[in-house]
Amino acid sequence: MKLVIITGTSAGLGQSFFRQMSSRCDGLMSISRRILPEQKVLAKENGKELFLLQRDFTDVENLSSIEEDLRQLVGHVPIHEVVFINNAGVVTPLGKITEGTTDEIVESVHVNMVAPILLTRGLLNAFDLSTTRIKVVHISTGAALRVIEGWSMYCATKAGMKMFYDVLTHEYKEFPNVTFHQVNPGVMDTPMQEKIREAKNVHFPQWERYSRLKEEDQLPHPDEVAARIIDELVL
Ligand SMILES: NC(=O)c1ccc[n+]([C@@H]2O[C@H](COP(=O)([O-])OP(=O)(O)OC[C@H]3O[C@@H](n4cnc5c(N)ncnc54)[C@H](OP(=O)(O)O)[C@@H]3O)[C@@H](O)[C@H]2O)c1
């Protein structure tokens, strides 16, 4: 079985990935805070093995159990390939760090770092790396590499994940079956961009530039972006 695991499939790019990957695999696992009704229907229509795991990434306890879920699955179904699309993310808090609440700051670290790190470890523990091909696709951002005032937590957590996967690329170099891919999808028309446009009254000097992207119709639909990534990485 080729198993595709996607995080954050309830909106934006993750929703597009779910839709498009459902016809490219035998098993589809969504790990998402919200599961959309259409997703159950869509995957059933395609006759897939469907695993819809509802998880809030701020709840670490609930995330740890996913490694056990994967182990059980491995015991029941032969899986020759796993594609893990690490997509869920939050851009908040926006503004100077003093404008962010404690909850927003903690949420940013949990969703953008703790959850993907635990899920990646779970994946690497659960599968036999000598027989299963594992492709980890981390959805990164240009903000992992450059300073954007008002986005300190987003920049920091995304930069942290870049280093995490850079290190893992070295740690797993003896395992040709395991590959890590970091992709910058570029700006796109998703709820995340709506949140960015809402941040008019906080410290965010590039607010106008980001607002213009929508006004000038420069934000591609996430379906287009997902299709390009799937094509480029041969997912
Ligand atoms: N949009 C852009 O212009 C852009 C540019 C560069 C990179 N990216 C990256 O692309 C990826 C997808 O972004 P997007 O624009 O599609 O974002 P989005 O529209 O905001 O969707 C984010 C997804 O993450 C989920 N999520 C948020 N908090 C969660 C939590 N506590 N637990 C579980 N899931 C949670 C959301 O679930 P809910 O629906 O329940 O909130 C949603 O499914 C992100 O990693 C982002 O950093 C985006």
mmCIF file of C-alpha atoms and ligand atoms in Angstrom:
data_model
loop_
_atom_site.group_PDB
_atom_site.id
_atom_site.type_symbol
_atom_site.label_atom_id
_atom_site.label_comp_id
_atom_site.label_asym_id
_atom_site.label_seq_id
_atom_site.Cartn_x
_atom_site.Cartn_y
_atom_site.Cartn_z
ATOM 1 C CA MET A 1 0.000 0.000 0.000
ATOM 2 C CA LYS A 2 1.064 3.554 -0.686
ATOM 3 C CA LEU A 3 -0.025 5.585 2.354
ATOM 4 C CA VAL A 4 -0.290 9.360 2.203
ATOM 5 C CA ILE A 5 -0.477 11.278 5.500
ATOM 6 C CA ILE A 6 -1.459 14.960 5.388
ATOM 7 C CA THR A 7 -1.786 17.379 8.306
ATOM 8 C CA GLY A 8 -4.222 20.308 8.385
ATOM 9 C CA THR A 9 -6.638 19.199 5.650
ATOM 10 C CA SER A 10 -9.582 21.380 6.734
ATOM 11 C CA ALA A 11 -8.612 24.501 4.767
ATOM 12 C CA GLY A 12 -6.193 26.053 2.302
ATOM 13 C CA LEU A 13 -3.335 24.037 0.847
ATOM 14 C CA GLY A 14 -3.991 20.956 3.000
ATOM 15 C CA GLN A 15 -7.554 20.696 1.734
ATOM 16 C CA SER A 16 -6.243 20.850 -1.849
ATOM 17 C CA PHE A 17 -3.597 18.199 -1.109
ATOM 18 C CA PHE A 18 -6.236 15.892 0.380
ATOM 19 C CA ARG A 19 -8.456 16.215 -2.679
ATOM 20 C CA GLN A 20 -5.658 15.676 -5.177
ATOM 21 C CA MET A 21 -3.695 12.968 -3.355
ATOM 22 C CA SER A 22 -6.830 10.870 -2.825
ATOM 23 C CA SER A 23 -6.505 9.587 -6.389
ATOM 24 C CA ARG A 24 -2.763 8.931 -6.083
ATOM 25 C CA CYS A 25 -2.592 6.463 -3.206
ATOM 26 C CA ASP A 26 -4.212 3.369 -1.713
ATOM 27 C CA GLY A 27 -4.435 4.751 1.811
ATOM 28 C CA LEU A 28 -5.054 8.298 2.928
ATOM 29 C CA MET A 29 -4.600 9.577 6.471
ATOM 30 C CA SER A 30 -5.671 13.048 7.497
ATOM 31 C CA ILE A 31 -4.454 14.397 10.828
ATOM 32 C CA SER A 32 -6.503 17.515 11.259
ATOM 33 C CA ARG A 33 -8.303 19.619 13.827
ATOM 34 C CA ARG A 34 -11.438 19.536 11.663
ATOM 35 C CA ILE A 35 -12.526 16.827 9.233
ATOM 36 C CA LEU A 36 -14.716 18.093 6.396
ATOM 37 C CA PRO A 37 -17.822 16.041 5.463
ATOM 38 C CA GLU A 38 -16.784 16.078 1.794
ATOM 39 C CA GLN A 39 -13.532 14.336 2.739
ATOM 40 C CA LYS A 40 -15.253 11.217 4.038
ATOM 41 C CA VAL A 41 -17.392 11.040 0.924
ATOM 42 C CA LEU A 42 -14.566 11.747 -1.520
ATOM 43 C CA ALA A 43 -12.229 9.100 -0.202
ATOM 44 C CA LYS A 44 -14.973 6.477 0.060
ATOM 45 C CA GLU A 45 -15.959 7.098 -3.546
ATOM 46 C CA ASN A 46 -12.390 6.340 -4.578
ATOM 47 C CA GLY A 47 -12.419 3.084 -2.606
ATOM 48 C CA LYS A 48 -9.535 4.138 -0.388
ATOM 49 C CA GLU A 49 -8.418 2.987 2.985
ATOM 50 C CA LEU A 50 -9.316 6.137 4.853
ATOM 51 C CA PHE A 51 -8.020 7.219 8.234
ATOM 52 C CA LEU A 52 -9.417 10.496 9.505
ATOM 53 C CA LEU A 53 -7.683 11.380 12.769
ATOM 54 C CA GLN A 54 -9.104 14.433 14.471
ATOM 55 C CA ARG A 55 -6.368 16.102 16.487
ATOM 56 C CA ASP A 56 -5.698 19.555 17.843
ATOM 57 C CA PHE A 57 -1.951 20.100 17.569
ATOM 58 C CA THR A 58 -1.889 22.029 20.815
ATOM 59 C CA ASP A 59 -2.808 18.778 22.589
ATOM 60 C CA VAL A 60 0.525 16.940 22.776
ATOM 61 C CA GLU A 61 -0.881 13.921 24.656
ATOM 62 C CA ASN A 62 -3.246 13.161 21.798
ATOM 63 C CA LEU A 63 -0.473 13.424 19.234
ATOM 64 C CA SER A 64 1.794 10.867 20.855
ATOM 65 C CA SER A 65 -0.839 8.156 20.322
ATOM 66 C CA ILE A 66 -0.454 8.489 16.542
ATOM 67 C CA GLU A 67 2.801 6.537 16.615
ATOM 68 C CA GLU A 68 0.873 3.607 18.136
ATOM 69 C CA ASP A 69 -1.879 3.994 15.497
ATOM 70 C CA LEU A 70 0.787 3.757 12.782
ATOM 71 C CA ARG A 71 2.389 0.695 14.381
ATOM 72 C CA GLN A 72 -0.974 -1.056 14.477
ATOM 73 C CA LEU A 73 -1.573 -0.210 10.850
ATOM 74 C CA VAL A 74 1.831 -1.614 9.876
ATOM 75 C CA GLY A 75 0.865 -4.849 11.664
ATOM 76 C CA HIS A 76 -2.271 -5.205 9.540
ATOM 77 C CA VAL A 77 -1.460 -3.872 6.080
ATOM 78 C CA PRO A 78 1.745 -4.160 4.033
ATOM 79 C CA ILE A 79 2.882 -0.590 3.373
ATOM 80 C CA HIS A 80 5.675 -0.116 0.833
ATOM 81 C CA GLU A 81 5.610 3.672 0.623
ATOM 82 C CA VAL A 82 4.635 6.553 2.920
ATOM 83 C CA VAL A 83 4.320 10.175 1.852
ATOM 84 C CA PHE A 84 3.994 12.512 4.849
ATOM 85 C CA ILE A 85 2.899 16.043 3.933
ATOM 86 C CA ASN A 86 3.597 18.240 6.937
ATOM 87 C CA ASN A 87 1.313 21.127 6.027
ATOM 88 C CA ALA A 88 -0.607 22.449 9.080
ATOM 89 C CA GLY A 89 0.647 25.790 10.315
ATOM 90 C CA VAL A 90 -0.294 29.059 11.982
ATOM 91 C CA VAL A 91 1.022 32.518 11.158
ATOM 92 C CA THR A 92 -0.210 34.085 14.402
ATOM 93 C CA PRO A 93 0.665 35.922 16.611
ATOM 94 C CA LEU A 94 1.045 38.891 14.255
ATOM 95 C CA GLY A 95 2.623 42.152 15.366
ATOM 96 C CA LYS A 96 5.464 42.795 17.780
ATOM 97 C CA ILE A 97 6.057 39.939 20.209
ATOM 98 C CA THR A 98 4.634 42.109 23.006
ATOM 99 C CA GLU A 99 1.337 42.239 21.077
ATOM 100 C CA GLY A 100 0.972 38.451 21.098
ATOM 101 C CA THR A 101 -0.846 36.619 23.871
ATOM 102 C CA THR A 102 0.741 33.751 25.780
ATOM 103 C CA ASP A 103 -1.763 31.348 24.224
ATOM 104 C CA GLU A 104 -0.922 32.506 20.689
ATOM 105 C CA ILE A 105 2.815 32.152 21.307
ATOM 106 C CA VAL A 106 2.487 28.668 22.777
ATOM 107 C CA GLU A 107 0.095 27.640 19.984
ATOM 108 C CA SER A 108 2.597 28.773 17.359
ATOM 109 C CA VAL A 109 5.346 26.581 18.828
ATOM 110 C CA HIS A 110 3.003 23.603 19.210
ATOM 111 C CA VAL A 111 1.442 23.707 15.753
ATOM 112 C CA ASN A 112 4.504 24.756 13.760
ATOM 113 C CA MET A 113 7.180 22.783 15.651
ATOM 114 C CA VAL A 114 6.177 20.367 18.430
ATOM 115 C CA ALA A 115 3.456 18.575 16.459
ATOM 116 C CA PRO A 116 5.444 18.065 13.234
ATOM 117 C CA ILE A 117 8.512 16.941 15.211
ATOM 118 C CA LEU A 118 6.482 14.363 17.170
ATOM 119 C CA LEU A 119 4.729 13.153 14.028
ATOM 120 C CA THR A 120 8.020 12.835 12.144
ATOM 121 C CA ARG A 121 9.556 10.861 15.015
ATOM 122 C CA GLY A 122 6.454 8.663 15.170
ATOM 123 C CA LEU A 123 6.725 7.912 11.472
ATOM 124 C CA LEU A 124 10.420 7.050 11.627
ATOM 125 C CA ASN A 125 9.818 4.795 14.649
ATOM 126 C CA ALA A 126 6.757 3.019 13.290
ATOM 127 C CA PHE A 127 8.041 1.876 9.904
ATOM 128 C CA ASP A 128 10.831 -0.472 8.895
ATOM 129 C CA LEU A 129 13.101 1.966 7.083
ATOM 130 C CA SER A 130 14.879 -0.783 5.182
ATOM 131 C CA THR A 131 11.692 -1.924 3.435
ATOM 132 C CA THR A 132 9.397 1.123 3.443
ATOM 133 C CA ARG A 133 10.072 4.170 1.322
ATOM 134 C CA ILE A 134 9.404 7.316 3.385
ATOM 135 C CA LYS A 135 9.059 10.699 1.738
ATOM 136 C CA VAL A 136 8.632 13.596 4.172
ATOM 137 C CA VAL A 137 7.379 16.776 2.518
ATOM 138 C CA HIS A 138 7.638 19.787 4.817
ATOM 139 C CA ILE A 139 5.651 22.832 3.708
ATOM 140 C CA SER A 140 7.981 25.669 4.559
ATOM 141 C CA THR A 141 7.929 29.358 3.652
ATOM 142 C CA GLY A 142 10.221 32.170 2.568
ATOM 143 C CA ALA A 143 9.767 33.469 6.135
ATOM 144 C CA ALA A 144 11.988 30.594 7.338
ATOM 145 C CA LEU A 145 14.890 32.368 5.660
ATOM 146 C CA ARG A 146 14.211 36.073 5.922
ATOM 147 C CA VAL A 147 13.155 38.568 8.563
ATOM 148 C CA ILE A 148 9.564 39.810 8.372
ATOM 149 C CA GLU A 149 8.772 42.324 11.099
ATOM 150 C CA GLY A 150 5.581 41.397 12.915
ATOM 151 C CA TRP A 151 6.006 37.669 12.192
ATOM 152 C CA SER A 152 8.612 36.759 14.838
ATOM 153 C CA MET A 153 6.982 33.492 15.941
ATOM 154 C CA TYR A 154 6.181 32.368 12.393
ATOM 155 C CA CYS A 155 9.728 33.150 11.180
ATOM 156 C CA ALA A 156 11.315 31.520 14.239
ATOM 157 C CA THR A 157 9.261 28.319 14.217
ATOM 158 C CA LYS A 158 9.568 27.855 10.450
ATOM 159 C CA ALA A 159 13.331 28.528 10.615
ATOM 160 C CA GLY A 160 13.542 25.992 13.455
ATOM 161 C CA MET A 161 11.786 23.366 11.352
ATOM 162 C CA LYS A 162 14.132 24.052 8.470
ATOM 163 C CA MET A 163 17.099 23.253 10.707
ATOM 164 C CA PHE A 164 15.293 20.206 12.131
ATOM 165 C CA TYR A 165 14.856 18.668 8.681
ATOM 166 C CA ASP A 166 18.359 19.766 7.603
ATOM 167 C CA VAL A 167 19.765 17.783 10.547
ATOM 168 C CA LEU A 168 17.530 14.768 9.816
ATOM 169 C CA THR A 169 18.688 14.780 6.199
ATOM 170 C CA HIS A 170 22.197 14.154 7.541
ATOM 171 C CA GLU A 171 21.122 11.711 10.257
ATOM 172 C CA TYR A 172 19.309 9.535 7.728
ATOM 173 C CA LYS A 173 21.808 9.733 4.889
ATOM 174 C CA GLU A 174 22.562 6.016 5.310
ATOM 175 C CA PHE A 175 18.888 5.248 4.592
ATOM 176 C CA PRO A 176 18.258 5.741 0.881
ATOM 177 C CA ASN A 177 14.565 4.935 1.411
ATOM 178 C CA VAL A 178 14.083 8.006 3.607
ATOM 179 C CA THR A 179 14.033 11.471 2.031
ATOM 180 C CA PHE A 180 13.180 14.898 3.394
ATOM 181 C CA HIS A 181 11.883 17.621 1.092
ATOM 182 C CA GLN A 182 11.311 21.236 2.107
ATOM 183 C CA VAL A 183 9.022 23.225 -0.141
ATOM 184 C CA ASN A 184 8.160 26.907 -0.187
ATOM 185 C CA PRO A 185 4.688 27.017 -1.754
ATOM 186 C CA GLY A 186 4.810 30.799 -2.204
ATOM 187 C CA VAL A 187 1.909 33.072 -1.380
ATOM 188 C CA MET A 188 -1.572 31.683 -2.083
ATOM 189 C CA ASP A 189 -5.208 32.493 -1.491
ATOM 190 C CA THR A 190 -5.984 30.722 1.792
ATOM 191 C CA PRO A 191 -7.428 31.591 5.223
ATOM 192 C CA MET A 192 -3.829 32.235 6.366
ATOM 193 C CA GLN A 193 -3.587 35.179 3.966
ATOM 194 C CA GLU A 194 -6.935 36.463 5.274
ATOM 195 C CA LYS A 195 -5.451 36.511 8.784
ATOM 196 C CA ILE A 196 -2.433 38.425 7.464
ATOM 197 C CA ARG A 197 -4.686 41.041 5.831
ATOM 198 C CA GLU A 198 -6.623 41.407 9.083
ATOM 199 C CA ALA A 199 -3.411 42.443 10.906
ATOM 200 C CA LYS A 200 -3.785 46.102 10.011
ATOM 201 C CA ASN A 201 -3.583 47.512 13.518
ATOM 202 C CA VAL A 202 -0.473 45.751 14.795
ATOM 203 C CA HIS A 203 3.223 46.292 14.047
ATOM 204 C CA PHE A 204 3.492 44.831 10.532
ATOM 205 C CA PRO A 205 5.273 47.223 8.143
ATOM 206 C CA GLN A 206 4.583 45.021 5.104
ATOM 207 C CA TRP A 207 0.805 45.032 5.646
ATOM 208 C CA GLU A 208 0.105 47.076 2.511
ATOM 209 C CA ARG A 209 2.224 44.852 0.300
ATOM 210 C CA TYR A 210 0.373 41.719 1.473
ATOM 211 C CA SER A 211 -3.014 43.416 1.134
ATOM 212 C CA ARG A 212 -2.224 44.423 -2.433
ATOM 213 C CA LEU A 213 -1.510 40.804 -3.383
ATOM 214 C CA LYS A 214 -5.206 40.004 -2.987
ATOM 215 C CA GLU A 215 -6.434 43.262 -4.552
ATOM 216 C CA GLU A 216 -4.180 42.709 -7.568
ATOM 217 C CA ASP A 217 -5.222 39.093 -7.924
ATOM 218 C CA GLN A 218 -1.698 37.824 -7.333
ATOM 219 C CA LEU A 219 -2.605 35.001 -4.970
ATOM 220 C CA PRO A 220 -2.903 31.663 -6.775
ATOM 221 C CA HIS A 221 -5.570 29.176 -5.717
ATOM 222 C CA PRO A 222 -4.128 26.491 -3.397
ATOM 223 C CA ASP A 223 -5.319 23.814 -5.876
ATOM 224 C CA GLU A 224 -2.796 25.166 -8.388
ATOM 225 C CA VAL A 225 -0.034 25.225 -5.783
ATOM 226 C CA ALA A 226 -0.774 21.680 -4.584
ATOM 227 C CA ALA A 227 -0.776 20.398 -8.179
ATOM 228 C CA ARG A 228 2.614 22.007 -8.829
ATOM 229 C CA ILE A 229 4.183 20.510 -5.684
ATOM 230 C CA ILE A 230 2.733 17.057 -6.416
ATOM 231 C CA ASP A 231 4.120 17.267 -9.924
ATOM 232 C CA GLU A 232 7.560 18.581 -8.928
ATOM 233 C CA LEU A 233 8.112 16.015 -6.167
ATOM 234 C CA VAL A 234 6.409 13.193 -8.102
ATOM 235 C CA LEU A 235 4.086 12.461 -5.202
HETATM 236 N N1 LIG B 1 -0.859 30.948 2.567
HETATM 237 C C1 LIG B 1 0.328 31.355 2.174
HETATM 238 O O1 LIG B 1 0.458 32.373 1.468
HETATM 239 C C2 LIG B 1 1.549 30.559 2.549
HETATM 240 C C3 LIG B 1 2.795 30.982 2.060
HETATM 241 C C4 LIG B 1 3.946 30.238 2.373
HETATM 242 C C5 LIG B 1 3.820 29.096 3.160
HETATM 243 N N2 LIG B 1 2.602 28.703 3.632
HETATM 244 C C6 LIG B 1 2.544 27.460 4.431
HETATM 245 O O2 LIG B 1 1.640 26.564 3.818
HETATM 246 C C7 LIG B 1 1.020 25.720 4.810
HETATM 247 C C8 LIG B 1 -0.491 25.760 4.630
HETATM 248 O O3 LIG B 1 -0.904 27.108 4.807
HETATM 249 P P1 LIG B 1 -2.366 27.620 4.453
HETATM 250 O O4 LIG B 1 -2.195 28.959 3.884
HETATM 251 O O5 LIG B 1 -3.131 26.565 3.729
HETATM 252 O O6 LIG B 1 -2.916 27.784 5.948
HETATM 253 P P2 LIG B 1 -4.432 27.866 6.468
HETATM 254 O O7 LIG B 1 -5.304 28.207 5.358
HETATM 255 O O8 LIG B 1 -4.410 28.763 7.645
HETATM 256 O O9 LIG B 1 -4.695 26.357 6.957
HETATM 257 C C9 LIG B 1 -3.884 25.833 7.969
HETATM 258 C C10 LIG B 1 -4.293 24.432 8.349
HETATM 259 O O10 LIG B 1 -3.601 24.123 9.592
HETATM 260 C C11 LIG B 1 -4.577 23.726 10.538
HETATM 261 N N3 LIG B 1 -4.289 24.058 11.930
HETATM 262 C C12 LIG B 1 -4.143 25.287 12.486
HETATM 263 N N4 LIG B 1 -4.050 25.186 13.808
HETATM 264 C C13 LIG B 1 -4.163 23.880 14.122
HETATM 265 C C14 LIG B 1 -4.166 23.137 15.335
HETATM 266 N N5 LIG B 1 -4.073 23.726 16.531
HETATM 267 N N6 LIG B 1 -4.290 21.787 15.265
HETATM 268 C C15 LIG B 1 -4.423 21.168 14.077
HETATM 269 N N7 LIG B 1 -4.454 21.814 12.896
HETATM 270 C C16 LIG B 1 -4.323 23.144 12.925
HETATM 271 C C17 LIG B 1 -5.839 24.454 10.133
HETATM 272 O O11 LIG B 1 -6.953 23.858 10.761
HETATM 273 P P3 LIG B 1 -8.297 24.733 11.099
HETATM 274 O O12 LIG B 1 -8.992 24.859 9.770
HETATM 275 O O13 LIG B 1 -9.015 23.908 12.087
HETATM 276 O O14 LIG B 1 -7.813 26.058 11.617
HETATM 277 C C18 LIG B 1 -5.782 24.284 8.615
HETATM 278 O O15 LIG B 1 -6.229 23.015 8.238
HETATM 279 C C19 LIG B 1 1.476 26.269 6.163
HETATM 280 O O16 LIG B 1 2.489 25.449 6.681
HETATM 281 C C20 LIG B 1 2.010 27.667 5.840
HETATM 282 O O17 LIG B 1 3.006 28.054 6.732
HETATM 283 C C21 LIG B 1 1.477 29.413 3.349
#
